[in-house]
Every structure is written in structure tokens, then in C-alpha cells.
Amino acid sequence: MKRILSISLLLAAGFAFAQQKPQPYRMTTPVPPGIATPDKVTTSLGTLSFHDGVPDDATARKVYDNLDAQRALQAYLDALPAVSMMAMVRGLDQFGAVNRTAVMHEARMDSKSLFLTANTNTTYTWMHLSTKNGPLVVEVPPKVLGLFDDSWFRWVGDIGILGADKGAGGKYLLLPPDWKGEIPEGYHVLHSRTYTVWGGFRTFPVNGDYKPGIDLVEKTMRIYPLTDAGNPPALHFEHVSGKYFNTIAPGDTQVFSMIHQFLQEEPNSAIDAVTLGNLAAIGIVKGKPFAPDARMKKILADAAKIGDATVRAMTYRQRNPDAYFYPGSAWRTGFLGGYLFENNGVRELDSYYSFFFYATGVTPAMEMKVIGKGSQYAAAFVDSKGRGFDGSHTYKLHLPANIPVKDFWSLIAYDTQTRSMLQTDQQYPQVGSQSPGLKMNTDGSIDVYFGPKAPAGRDGNWVQTVPGKGWSVLLRLYGALEPWFDKTWRPGEFERMD
């Protein structure tokens, strides 16, 4: 009996061991840690459930909702340049037909126009161009400084002083992305990856007078299809200084409808396969309607809110110390990684996205580091204590003597909502070396004030702000000199005075 009992116990023990450690099959090998997933996994999405590695229905729905949300957020951020361009050309189109109209701020741009971080110091001419029907000729006037960008705000080419014509004026031929025809001689040829091309240039004053430059533009500028080169049509010039119009893209779910429209109008070859994949994952596909269901609409609405918050954080609370000119300073560059926003082939994503939220126009000239030529930019979004600017308070900015410019400098205030010029009683919300009434200190330094009221006797050194409204500022140096580049001269920080 004892022997029978012992055998029974051994059999039971062996069965229990077999239950705990199944006998391997002939081809069984060990599975290294980290490959298999438990049946229950705790994550930021909640508890995820699996049966031997296979997600159950609830878990699959949960992770797909999360995946679609991530792709929607990424699509929102990736779309920022294209959507900004769409808003830009829509704003220009109200003044006349594509390829037939030049929109001119003939007396400088002021704060009535909603236009990303525009400049008040020079006159501008803008163009909405399209090569959808074939190559397009743009006859560029002499003595201008400008550029062409494609629908993704990618640089196509410079025109004027830094372009192929070297400021003498000339004929530029814009080719569509799918052009396979002959290219005639006698043109400065530029290739765009999109049909839409946006162009703009500055004219410069003659003895303080902008009219001669504007007159020269209207006399010599032409835009026409290459097929009409023998008999170019007349070009319409629309003067818009002092007029309200909007070129700012929305930040809500309209972004997704706009990028869908964009995709229908431009070739897929204009962008990379991963971006197209993210767009396709949320229902934005060339040749197909954009019709999100209730689930996807909810995801897109949330992604737009998070996307807007994300790019505002990237812009107003930049976390990369490499973006700042000086340790512990508010002054930062908008061109971290240059005009391509890349370092060693790696895209500086936060800098890239924030630039297209805050500014327009991409060209190597905007970050060119040549002594006494071109322009340099520095932006500030917080005061010396790291606090965002509040228009209820007064701030003082000290600029040491011998501001290093060959030409001129300026400080312009911008609305933190629209990123356009701050709208106050001042037509031009700026102070600069060209400002009437600007006063220097006895040592040659300059103090500039930002606040709701001008300090006594300092109206020429004051930029008006709106109580309760945020603002930012751009310092522009035209013809920057060596002390700017070697940092032996640096602007002060914004000190709140009340």
C-alpha cells in the first residue's frame, strides 16, 4: 500500500511540475526577456489586456484611438507650412487674379494688415503665382531684394540683389514640378516642387522717399505665361498700405480641411511618403473626399487643440538652450539649424514648426552671416525674470552704445495671438534708428520702453502696448557688423519697471 501511495504522490508531483513548466517540444528554444507581453499591462492609456500576446477588442480600440490621435497631431504640425501658405495666398487673391496681380505695400506695412511678423521699415510687393498651366515668366525690377518659396514654404530661389540678376533686374522662368519640355535661353531658371509659388520683394527708399522704388516696380515688373512672351498681358498693381486684410491661418480643425484641399492641388511628389502616410491615416488622401466619421472628428478636434498648444509652447517657451544667443537670455534665433532647420542632416523639429507658426518666407539670405550685408534677427518672448510680456506693465530695454549695424536697426512688437504687428494707437508699433524723436543717453546707449503709456519725454523711444494683452518683439539688424556676430555687443534684457 505504501508503495502504491508513493507512486501516486510521485505521479501527482510530476503532473504539478508539468503544469508549472510545460515540457518543451522538440524545436522549443528559450524566449529572451522583453519579447513576450503579459496578459495585463498598465500604461498611460489604462490597463491593456492580451491573451497570449493578442490584444482583446477593447485594447485594440484603445490603442488605435491613441495611434490615430498621434498621427493627427503629427499631421497638424507637419501641415503648418502648407496651411500658412494657403492662408497667405488666399489673402492676396482678394486683390486680383493669380499671375495677374502684384499686391504692394507702397507706403510701408502698418498694423492694420494681419501678416506674420511683417516689417514696417521697407515697402513690399507680393505675388501669388501658379505654374499649373505651364512655365511662368516673372520680370523682376532692378534694385529689389526678394525670394520665391513653394507651397511648403521651401526656398525656390532669391531674386534681386541676392538673386541671379544681382539687383540689375531680369527675367525669371518658373518651371512646374512635372515640366519635361525644352527650356529656352535668356532666363534665370528656377524649379519648384509645387505648382503654387509665393514671391515677394522689398524696395528701398531714395533719400528717404519710397516713391521712386515703387514707380520703378510698376514700370518694369511683368508676370506672364511663357507662351505669352511675345505679347505679355498687363499686370495689375494693387496698393494695400493702410488696408485691413488677413493672411493668417486658423489654428483649429480647419487646418485638416485646408491640408486636404492643398493635397488635391499639388503633386504627391512635393512631400515625403511618411507625411503622406500620416495624412492618409486620418483620411486625407489625394483624389478622395475628406469625410471623417464622428469618432475621427472627435480625435481631430482634440489634435487641433493640442497641436495649437504645442506649437505655441515651442514658440513662446522654447526649451532648447541652443536656440538662445546668450546663456540666461531671452534673445533667441528663429533659424536654429539655418534656413533648412537642420544640423548634420537632423531636422530641428521645434525650431521648424515654431518658425512657420510665427513667421513667413524662407531663404538662405535671412540667416546669412556676412559682415555689413543682409539682415539678422533676434526674438524675445519673456522678460528678465522669465515671465511672458503683459501689456499692462512697462518694460525697459537697454541697448548699449554703438549698435553694430551699417544700415539701420529696429524693434517691432507683435501680438502673441495673431503674430502680426501689435494693434494700438501707433500706426507702426516700433522703435528704431530711423524713428523720429529717438533719444540717446549721454554715453550713446539707448533705452527703449514698452508699455501702455510713454515715459515722460520719451515718446520717440516708446512702443505702446495693450493692458492685459501679450506681445513679443523682434530685433532686426540690417547690415550687421562684427560685434553682433562675435557677441562683444549684446542687447540688454527686458526689465519690468512696475
Short mmCIF file of C-alpha atoms in Angstrom, two decimals:
data_model
loop_
_atom_site.label_atom_id
_atom_site.label_comp_id
_atom_site.label_asym_id
_atom_site.label_seq_id
_atom_site.Cartn_x
_atom_site.Cartn_y
_atom_site.Cartn_z
CA MET A 1 0.00 0.00 0.00
CA LYS A 2 2.85 2.35 0.94
CA ARG A 3 4.46 1.64 -2.42
CA ILE A 4 1.22 2.40 -4.26
CA LEU A 5 0.84 5.65 -2.27
CA SER A 6 4.42 6.69 -3.05
CA ILE A 7 3.89 6.10 -6.74
CA SER A 8 0.67 8.11 -6.60
CA LEU A 9 2.43 11.01 -4.90
CA LEU A 10 5.23 10.94 -7.42
CA LEU A 11 2.75 10.96 -10.29
CA ALA A 12 0.86 13.88 -8.72
CA ALA A 13 4.07 15.82 -8.17
CA GLY A 14 5.13 15.15 -11.75
CA PHE A 15 1.77 16.35 -13.04
CA ALA A 16 2.03 19.54 -10.96
CA PHE A 17 5.56 20.19 -12.29
CA ALA A 18 4.31 19.62 -15.83
CA GLN A 19 1.57 22.18 -15.24
CA GLN A 20 4.11 24.73 -13.97
CA LYS A 21 6.75 24.09 -16.62
CA PRO A 22 5.34 22.57 -19.79
CA GLN A 23 7.67 20.10 -21.38
CA PRO A 24 9.33 21.76 -24.42
CA TYR A 25 8.62 20.49 -27.86
CA ARG A 26 11.47 19.12 -29.87
CA MET A 27 12.08 22.54 -31.51
CA THR A 28 11.44 24.66 -28.41
CA THR A 29 14.12 27.23 -27.51
CA PRO A 30 14.27 29.80 -24.68
CA VAL A 31 12.47 33.14 -25.22
CA PRO A 32 14.66 36.06 -24.03
CA PRO A 33 13.10 38.54 -21.59
CA GLY A 34 11.23 41.50 -23.10
CA ILE A 35 9.76 39.72 -26.11
CA ALA A 36 6.59 38.23 -24.67
CA THR A 37 3.93 40.56 -23.20
CA PRO A 38 1.94 39.83 -20.04
CA ASP A 39 -1.80 39.34 -20.19
CA LYS A 40 -2.27 42.65 -18.30
CA VAL A 41 -0.15 45.75 -18.96
CA THR A 42 -0.57 49.04 -17.07
CA THR A 43 0.07 52.13 -19.26
CA SER A 44 -0.88 55.80 -19.54
CA LEU A 45 -3.77 54.55 -21.69
CA GLY A 46 -5.02 52.40 -18.80
CA THR A 47 -4.80 48.64 -18.42
CA LEU A 48 -4.27 46.81 -21.70
CA SER A 49 -5.42 43.18 -21.92
CA PHE A 50 -3.98 40.35 -24.03
CA HIS A 51 -4.45 36.63 -24.49
CA ASP A 52 -1.02 35.16 -25.07
CA GLY A 53 0.11 38.41 -26.75
CA VAL A 54 -3.07 39.09 -28.74
CA PRO A 55 -4.95 42.26 -27.70
CA ASP A 56 -8.63 41.91 -26.90
CA ASP A 57 -11.24 44.08 -28.65
CA ALA A 58 -11.22 46.85 -26.04
CA THR A 59 -7.44 47.10 -26.06
CA ALA A 60 -7.31 47.19 -29.87
CA ARG A 61 -9.84 50.04 -29.95
CA LYS A 62 -7.93 51.92 -27.27
CA VAL A 63 -4.53 51.68 -28.97
CA TYR A 64 -5.95 52.57 -32.40
CA ASP A 65 -7.64 55.65 -30.96
CA ASN A 66 -4.29 56.61 -29.46
CA LEU A 67 -2.44 55.90 -32.70
CA ASP A 68 -4.88 57.98 -34.74
CA ALA A 69 -4.55 60.79 -32.20
CA GLN A 70 -0.76 60.72 -32.51
CA ARG A 71 -0.94 60.73 -36.30
CA ALA A 72 -3.47 63.55 -36.26
CA LEU A 73 -1.20 65.64 -34.03
CA GLN A 74 1.80 64.93 -36.25
CA ALA A 75 -0.23 65.76 -39.36
CA TYR A 76 -1.30 69.04 -37.76
CA LEU A 77 2.31 70.04 -37.05
CA ASP A 78 3.59 68.89 -40.44
CA ALA A 79 0.85 70.87 -42.18
CA LEU A 80 1.82 74.20 -40.60
CA PRO A 81 3.96 75.47 -43.52
CA ALA A 82 1.44 74.47 -46.20
CA VAL A 83 -1.58 75.80 -44.32
CA SER A 84 0.23 79.06 -43.64
CA MET A 85 0.99 79.36 -47.35
CA MET A 86 -2.66 78.68 -48.23
CA ALA A 87 -3.78 81.46 -45.89
CA MET A 88 -1.18 83.77 -47.38
CA VAL A 89 -2.27 83.32 -50.98
CA ARG A 90 -5.97 83.45 -50.05
CA GLY A 91 -5.30 86.84 -48.51
CA LEU A 92 -3.57 88.04 -51.66
CA ASP A 93 -6.20 86.62 -54.02
CA GLN A 94 -8.88 89.03 -52.84
CA PHE A 95 -7.00 91.80 -54.66
CA GLY A 96 -6.83 90.18 -58.08
CA ALA A 97 -6.27 87.10 -60.21
CA VAL A 98 -3.38 84.68 -59.79
CA ASN A 99 -0.42 85.51 -62.09
CA ARG A 100 -2.07 88.83 -62.96
CA THR A 101 -1.71 90.81 -59.72
CA ALA A 102 1.07 92.38 -57.65
CA VAL A 103 -0.02 93.39 -54.16
CA MET A 104 2.03 96.35 -52.91
CA HIS A 105 2.56 97.90 -49.52
CA GLU A 106 3.62 101.03 -51.30
CA ALA A 107 3.95 103.19 -48.16
CA ARG A 108 5.27 100.53 -45.74
CA MET A 109 3.13 97.95 -43.99
CA ASP A 110 1.33 99.04 -40.87
CA SER A 111 -0.51 97.23 -38.10
CA LYS A 112 -3.89 97.06 -39.86
CA SER A 113 -2.80 94.09 -42.00
CA LEU A 114 -2.77 90.66 -40.35
CA PHE A 115 0.55 89.33 -41.59
CA LEU A 116 3.02 87.14 -39.71
CA THR A 117 5.81 89.24 -38.14
CA ALA A 118 5.94 91.68 -41.02
CA ASN A 119 8.39 94.56 -41.17
CA THR A 120 7.40 98.22 -41.01
CA ASN A 121 10.70 99.58 -42.33
CA THR A 122 10.52 98.79 -46.05
CA THR A 123 7.93 98.62 -48.81
CA TYR A 124 6.83 95.19 -50.03
CA THR A 125 5.44 93.67 -53.22
CA TRP A 126 3.75 90.23 -53.03
CA MET A 127 2.81 87.70 -55.72
CA HIS A 128 0.64 84.58 -55.83
CA LEU A 129 1.94 82.58 -58.79
CA SER A 130 0.90 79.29 -60.36
CA THR A 131 2.60 77.10 -62.95
CA LYS A 132 -0.40 74.77 -63.21
CA ASN A 133 -0.80 75.69 -66.88
CA GLY A 134 2.90 75.70 -67.71
CA PRO A 135 6.10 77.74 -67.21
CA LEU A 136 5.70 81.27 -65.93
CA VAL A 137 7.88 84.33 -66.52
CA VAL A 138 8.42 86.96 -63.83
CA GLU A 139 10.27 90.09 -64.92
CA VAL A 140 11.87 91.30 -61.71
CA PRO A 141 12.55 95.05 -61.35
CA PRO A 142 16.02 96.43 -60.58
CA LYS A 143 17.14 97.33 -57.06
CA VAL A 144 14.92 94.94 -55.12
CA LEU A 145 15.61 92.20 -52.56
CA GLY A 146 13.34 89.16 -52.53
CA LEU A 147 12.62 85.48 -52.90
CA PHE A 148 10.37 82.73 -54.21
CA ASP A 149 9.07 79.91 -51.94
CA ASP A 150 6.94 76.90 -52.86
CA SER A 151 3.70 75.75 -51.21
CA TRP A 152 5.59 74.23 -48.27
CA PHE A 153 7.50 77.48 -47.72
CA ARG A 154 10.62 75.85 -49.12
CA TRP A 155 13.12 78.09 -50.80
CA VAL A 156 12.92 78.10 -54.60
CA GLY A 157 15.32 80.96 -55.27
CA ASP A 158 16.35 84.52 -54.47
CA ILE A 159 15.58 87.45 -56.73
CA GLY A 160 17.04 90.92 -56.96
CA ILE A 161 20.21 91.93 -55.13
CA LEU A 162 20.94 88.42 -53.81
CA GLY A 163 19.43 86.64 -56.81
CA ALA A 164 20.83 85.73 -60.19
CA ASP A 165 20.16 89.22 -61.56
CA LYS A 166 22.35 90.81 -58.81
CA GLY A 167 19.98 93.74 -58.48
CA ALA A 168 20.01 94.68 -62.15
CA GLY A 169 16.58 93.20 -62.77
CA GLY A 170 15.93 90.26 -65.06
CA LYS A 171 13.60 87.57 -66.35
CA TYR A 172 12.99 84.55 -64.11
CA LEU A 173 11.40 81.41 -65.52
CA LEU A 174 9.45 79.30 -63.03
CA LEU A 175 9.03 75.69 -64.14
CA PRO A 176 6.23 73.42 -62.87
CA PRO A 177 7.23 70.28 -60.97
CA ASP A 178 6.35 67.93 -63.84
CA TRP A 179 7.90 70.01 -66.64
CA LYS A 180 9.66 67.92 -69.30
CA GLY A 181 9.71 70.38 -72.18
CA GLU A 182 12.51 72.47 -73.55
CA ILE A 183 13.95 75.31 -71.50
CA PRO A 184 14.55 78.45 -73.58
CA GLU A 185 17.64 80.60 -73.18
CA GLY A 186 17.66 84.11 -71.78
CA TYR A 187 16.05 83.37 -68.43
CA HIS A 188 17.14 82.73 -64.87
CA VAL A 189 15.54 79.30 -64.46
CA LEU A 190 14.02 78.17 -61.16
CA HIS A 191 12.45 74.76 -60.44
CA SER A 192 9.61 74.45 -57.92
CA ARG A 193 8.36 71.20 -56.39
CA THR A 194 4.83 72.64 -56.25
CA TYR A 195 2.64 74.46 -58.76
CA THR A 196 1.96 77.29 -56.33
CA VAL A 197 4.84 79.70 -55.82
CA TRP A 198 4.75 82.68 -53.49
CA GLY A 199 7.02 85.61 -54.22
CA GLY A 200 7.88 88.83 -52.50
CA PHE A 201 10.48 91.56 -52.53
CA ARG A 202 11.42 94.80 -50.83
CA THR A 203 12.13 98.15 -52.43
CA PHE A 204 14.31 100.74 -50.77
CA PRO A 205 13.97 104.49 -50.24
CA VAL A 206 15.87 107.10 -52.26
CA ASN A 207 16.88 109.90 -49.90
CA GLY A 208 14.12 108.76 -47.56
CA ASP A 209 11.49 108.64 -50.32
CA TYR A 210 9.91 105.26 -51.18
CA LYS A 211 8.01 106.52 -54.24
CA PRO A 212 10.87 106.20 -56.80
CA GLY A 213 11.27 102.50 -55.95
CA ILE A 214 7.53 101.84 -56.22
CA ASP A 215 7.36 103.72 -59.52
CA LEU A 216 10.23 101.62 -60.89
CA VAL A 217 8.42 98.41 -59.91
CA GLU A 218 5.21 99.45 -61.66
CA LYS A 219 7.14 100.50 -64.74
CA THR A 220 9.27 97.36 -65.16
CA MET A 221 7.61 94.39 -63.42
CA ARG A 222 5.71 91.81 -65.51
CA ILE A 223 4.20 88.35 -64.91
CA TYR A 224 3.01 86.16 -67.80
CA PRO A 225 2.96 82.60 -69.14
CA LEU A 226 5.96 81.65 -71.25
CA THR A 227 3.56 81.12 -74.14
CA ASP A 228 2.70 84.85 -73.98
CA ALA A 229 6.30 86.05 -74.04
CA GLY A 230 5.77 87.70 -77.40
CA ASN A 231 2.83 89.76 -76.15
CA PRO A 232 2.80 89.94 -72.33
CA PRO A 233 -0.52 90.98 -70.76
CA ALA A 234 -0.72 93.97 -68.45
CA LEU A 235 -0.08 93.43 -64.74
CA HIS A 236 -2.48 94.80 -62.13
CA PHE A 237 -0.88 96.60 -59.18
CA GLU A 238 -2.95 96.82 -56.01
CA HIS A 239 -1.86 99.29 -53.32
CA VAL A 240 -2.76 97.99 -49.85
CA SER A 241 -0.90 100.14 -47.33
CA GLY A 242 -3.25 101.03 -44.50
CA LYS A 243 -5.81 98.40 -45.56
CA TYR A 244 -7.08 95.50 -43.49
CA PHE A 245 -6.64 92.03 -44.90
CA ASN A 246 -5.83 88.66 -43.36
CA THR A 247 -3.09 86.20 -44.32
CA ILE A 248 -3.03 84.23 -41.03
CA ALA A 249 -4.01 80.56 -41.00
CA PRO A 250 -6.54 79.24 -38.46
CA GLY A 251 -5.32 77.02 -35.65
CA ASP A 252 -8.42 74.86 -35.18
CA THR A 253 -9.83 71.87 -37.11
CA GLN A 254 -9.96 73.96 -40.29
CA VAL A 255 -6.29 73.01 -40.63
CA PHE A 256 -7.27 69.48 -41.67
CA SER A 257 -9.72 70.64 -44.34
CA MET A 258 -7.15 73.07 -45.67
CA ILE A 259 -4.40 70.47 -45.93
CA HIS A 260 -6.85 68.16 -47.72
CA GLN A 261 -7.56 70.90 -50.25
CA PHE A 262 -3.84 71.52 -50.59
CA LEU A 263 -3.21 67.85 -51.31
CA GLN A 264 -5.73 67.91 -54.16
CA GLU A 265 -3.99 70.88 -55.79
CA GLU A 266 -0.35 69.80 -55.55
CA PRO A 267 1.53 66.65 -56.61
CA ASN A 268 2.25 63.97 -54.01
CA SER A 269 5.88 64.17 -55.10
CA ALA A 270 6.08 67.55 -53.36
CA ILE A 271 6.23 65.88 -49.94
CA ASP A 272 7.67 62.73 -48.40
CA ALA A 273 5.95 59.36 -48.04
CA VAL A 274 5.85 59.46 -44.23
CA THR A 275 3.96 62.78 -44.18
CA LEU A 276 1.58 61.42 -46.81
CA GLY A 277 1.15 58.32 -44.65
CA ASN A 278 0.23 60.30 -41.55
CA LEU A 279 -2.28 62.30 -43.58
CA ALA A 280 -3.75 59.14 -45.14
CA ALA A 281 -4.12 57.56 -41.71
CA ILE A 282 -6.59 60.29 -40.72
CA GLY A 283 -8.45 60.26 -44.05
CA ILE A 284 -6.59 62.91 -46.05
CA VAL A 285 -5.74 61.33 -49.41
CA LYS A 286 -5.27 62.80 -52.86
CA GLY A 287 -8.24 62.06 -55.09
CA LYS A 288 -10.55 61.07 -52.25
CA PRO A 289 -13.08 63.08 -50.23
CA PHE A 290 -12.27 64.04 -46.66
CA ALA A 291 -15.21 62.72 -44.66
CA PRO A 292 -14.21 61.86 -41.07
CA ASP A 293 -16.79 59.99 -39.01
CA ALA A 294 -17.88 61.04 -35.52
CA ARG A 295 -15.00 59.17 -33.88
CA MET A 296 -12.39 60.75 -36.12
CA LYS A 297 -13.94 64.24 -35.80
CA LYS A 298 -13.51 63.97 -32.04
CA ILE A 299 -9.89 62.89 -32.46
CA LEU A 300 -9.15 65.70 -34.93
CA ALA A 301 -10.75 68.34 -32.71
CA ASP A 302 -8.57 67.25 -29.81
CA ALA A 303 -5.46 67.04 -32.01
CA ALA A 304 -6.03 70.61 -33.22
CA LYS A 305 -6.26 71.92 -29.66
CA ILE A 306 -3.15 70.03 -28.60
CA GLY A 307 -1.35 70.97 -31.83
CA ASP A 308 -2.01 74.68 -31.32
CA ALA A 309 -0.89 74.45 -27.69
CA THR A 310 2.23 72.52 -28.74
CA VAL A 311 3.43 74.97 -31.35
CA ARG A 312 2.73 77.90 -29.03
CA ALA A 313 4.90 76.22 -26.38
CA MET A 314 7.63 75.66 -28.97
CA THR A 315 7.45 79.34 -29.95
CA TYR A 316 6.93 81.16 -26.67
CA ARG A 317 8.63 78.69 -24.30
CA GLN A 318 11.45 77.26 -26.40
CA ARG A 319 13.23 74.59 -24.32
CA ASN A 320 16.35 74.04 -26.44
CA PRO A 321 19.23 76.09 -24.97
CA ASP A 322 20.94 76.10 -28.38
CA ALA A 323 18.19 78.40 -29.68
CA TYR A 324 19.33 81.26 -27.43
CA PHE A 325 22.06 83.73 -28.31
CA TYR A 326 23.36 84.05 -24.74
CA PRO A 327 23.11 81.92 -21.58
CA GLY A 328 20.22 83.00 -19.38
CA SER A 329 18.95 85.42 -22.01
CA ALA A 330 15.52 85.86 -23.59
CA TRP A 331 17.03 86.59 -27.01
CA ARG A 332 16.77 83.66 -29.39
CA THR A 333 17.13 82.85 -33.05
CA GLY A 334 14.32 81.75 -35.33
CA PHE A 335 16.78 79.86 -37.51
CA LEU A 336 18.15 77.10 -35.31
CA GLY A 337 19.66 74.81 -37.94
CA GLY A 338 19.72 77.53 -40.62
CA TYR A 339 17.11 78.07 -43.29
CA LEU A 340 16.71 74.29 -43.63
CA PHE A 341 16.31 73.91 -39.85
CA GLU A 342 18.80 71.04 -39.86
CA ASN A 343 22.05 70.21 -38.07
CA ASN A 344 24.19 67.45 -39.56
CA GLY A 345 21.19 66.28 -41.57
CA VAL A 346 18.95 66.15 -38.48
CA ARG A 347 15.88 68.40 -38.50
CA GLU A 348 15.46 70.77 -35.55
CA LEU A 349 11.77 69.98 -35.27
CA ASP A 350 10.74 72.50 -32.60
CA SER A 351 12.52 75.30 -34.45
CA TYR A 352 10.99 74.20 -37.76
CA TYR A 353 7.40 74.11 -36.53
CA SER A 354 7.63 77.30 -34.48
CA PHE A 355 9.08 79.26 -37.39
CA PHE A 356 6.08 78.58 -39.61
CA PHE A 357 3.72 79.44 -36.77
CA TYR A 358 5.48 82.77 -36.17
CA ALA A 359 6.95 83.89 -39.50
CA THR A 360 6.91 83.63 -43.29
CA GLY A 361 9.49 83.47 -46.04
CA VAL A 362 12.46 81.13 -46.14
CA THR A 363 15.72 81.94 -47.87
CA PRO A 364 19.42 81.46 -47.07
CA ALA A 365 19.68 85.26 -47.10
CA MET A 366 17.63 85.51 -43.89
CA GLU A 367 20.31 83.73 -41.88
CA MET A 368 23.31 84.71 -43.99
CA LYS A 369 26.25 85.77 -41.81
CA VAL A 370 28.07 88.32 -43.91
CA ILE A 371 29.55 91.38 -42.23
CA GLY A 372 27.72 94.54 -43.26
CA LYS A 373 25.21 92.79 -45.53
CA GLY A 374 21.82 91.15 -45.22
CA SER A 375 19.79 91.13 -42.03
CA GLN A 376 19.97 89.47 -38.64
CA TYR A 377 17.05 88.69 -36.35
CA ALA A 378 16.63 88.11 -32.63
CA ALA A 379 13.30 87.43 -30.93
CA ALA A 380 12.27 87.83 -27.29
CA PHE A 381 9.15 86.44 -25.63
CA VAL A 382 9.84 86.84 -21.89
CA ASP A 383 11.30 89.43 -19.54
CA SER A 384 14.46 89.18 -17.41
CA LYS A 385 12.58 87.03 -14.87
CA GLY A 386 11.30 84.60 -17.48
CA ARG A 387 7.75 85.98 -17.40
CA GLY A 388 5.70 86.44 -20.56
CA PHE A 389 5.19 90.06 -21.58
CA ASP A 390 1.98 91.67 -20.26
CA GLY A 391 0.81 94.88 -21.90
CA SER A 392 -0.40 96.17 -18.53
CA HIS A 393 3.20 96.70 -17.42
CA THR A 394 6.06 98.89 -18.60
CA TYR A 395 9.38 97.34 -19.62
CA LYS A 396 12.74 98.94 -20.32
CA LEU A 397 15.24 97.51 -22.79
CA HIS A 398 18.77 98.90 -22.68
CA LEU A 399 20.76 98.88 -25.93
CA PRO A 400 24.46 99.58 -25.33
CA ALA A 401 26.21 102.24 -27.38
CA ASN A 402 27.49 101.58 -30.89
CA ILE A 403 24.71 99.29 -32.07
CA PRO A 404 26.58 97.21 -34.67
CA VAL A 405 24.79 97.98 -37.94
CA LYS A 406 25.93 99.50 -41.22
CA ASP A 407 22.39 100.35 -42.30
CA PHE A 408 19.71 100.51 -39.57
CA TRP A 409 18.07 98.62 -36.71
CA SER A 410 14.52 98.28 -35.45
CA LEU A 411 12.41 96.74 -32.68
CA ILE A 412 8.84 95.78 -33.60
CA ALA A 413 6.15 94.49 -31.22
CA TYR A 414 3.83 91.66 -32.26
CA ASP A 415 0.53 90.31 -30.92
CA THR A 416 1.00 86.87 -29.33
CA GLN A 417 -2.33 85.68 -30.75
CA THR A 418 -2.05 86.78 -34.38
CA ARG A 419 1.77 87.10 -34.50
CA SER A 420 1.04 90.25 -36.51
CA MET A 421 2.01 93.79 -35.57
CA LEU A 422 0.54 94.82 -32.24
CA GLN A 423 -2.53 96.97 -32.89
CA THR A 424 -2.57 100.11 -30.75
CA ASP A 425 -2.87 103.85 -31.40
CA GLN A 426 0.55 103.67 -33.08
CA GLN A 427 0.40 103.01 -36.81
CA TYR A 428 3.87 101.47 -36.67
CA PRO A 429 4.47 99.65 -33.34
CA GLN A 430 8.23 100.02 -33.48
CA VAL A 431 11.29 101.94 -32.40
CA GLY A 432 14.45 102.04 -34.45
CA SER A 433 17.36 104.07 -35.71
CA GLN A 434 15.02 105.66 -38.27
CA SER A 435 12.39 106.64 -35.66
CA PRO A 436 11.72 110.39 -35.35
CA GLY A 437 12.35 111.70 -31.87
CA LEU A 438 14.62 108.82 -30.80
CA LYS A 439 16.81 109.95 -27.88
CA MET A 440 20.21 108.60 -26.90
CA ASN A 441 21.70 108.57 -23.44
CA THR A 442 24.82 110.65 -22.80
CA ASP A 443 27.06 107.60 -23.32
CA GLY A 444 25.48 106.82 -26.71
CA SER A 445 23.33 103.96 -25.42
CA ILE A 446 19.58 103.85 -25.99
CA ASP A 447 16.73 102.87 -23.69
CA VAL A 448 13.55 101.62 -25.34
CA TYR A 449 10.26 101.36 -23.44
CA PHE A 450 7.30 99.03 -23.99
CA GLY A 451 4.15 99.83 -22.04
CA PRO A 452 0.64 101.30 -22.09
CA LYS A 453 1.93 104.87 -21.58
CA ALA A 454 5.08 106.62 -22.71
CA PRO A 455 7.59 107.64 -20.03
CA ALA A 456 7.83 111.41 -19.73
CA GLY A 457 9.87 112.89 -22.55
CA ARG A 458 10.50 109.50 -24.20
CA ASP A 459 7.73 109.25 -26.80
CA GLY A 460 10.28 108.58 -29.54
CA ASN A 461 11.72 105.66 -27.55
CA TRP A 462 8.36 104.06 -26.75
CA VAL A 463 6.25 101.22 -28.19
CA GLN A 464 2.66 101.22 -26.96
CA THR A 465 1.19 98.01 -25.52
CA VAL A 466 -2.37 96.95 -24.66
CA PRO A 467 -3.21 96.29 -20.99
CA GLY A 468 -3.82 92.59 -20.44
CA LYS A 469 -2.58 91.58 -23.91
CA GLY A 470 0.59 89.62 -24.55
CA TRP A 471 3.24 90.67 -27.03
CA SER A 472 6.61 89.64 -28.38
CA VAL A 473 9.39 91.56 -30.08
CA LEU A 474 11.81 91.15 -32.96
CA LEU A 475 15.13 92.97 -33.13
CA ARG A 476 16.28 93.43 -36.71
CA LEU A 477 19.82 94.46 -37.63
CA TYR A 478 20.35 95.47 -41.26
CA GLY A 479 23.95 95.22 -42.33
CA ALA A 480 25.05 93.70 -39.00
CA LEU A 481 28.71 94.23 -38.08
CA GLU A 482 31.31 92.02 -36.40
CA PRO A 483 30.39 92.87 -32.75
CA TRP A 484 26.99 91.26 -33.33
CA PHE A 485 28.48 88.05 -34.67
CA ASP A 486 31.29 87.72 -32.09
CA LYS A 487 28.84 88.76 -29.33
CA THR A 488 31.03 91.54 -27.96
CA TRP A 489 27.89 93.66 -28.26
CA ARG A 490 24.61 92.30 -26.96
CA PRO A 491 21.21 93.82 -26.23
CA GLY A 492 20.04 94.01 -22.65
CA GLU A 493 17.15 92.09 -21.18
CA PHE A 494 13.60 93.38 -20.68
CA GLU A 495 13.28 94.81 -17.17
CA ARG A 496 9.76 95.24 -15.84
CA MET A 497 9.50 98.65 -14.19
CA ASP A 498 6.23 98.28 -12.25
#
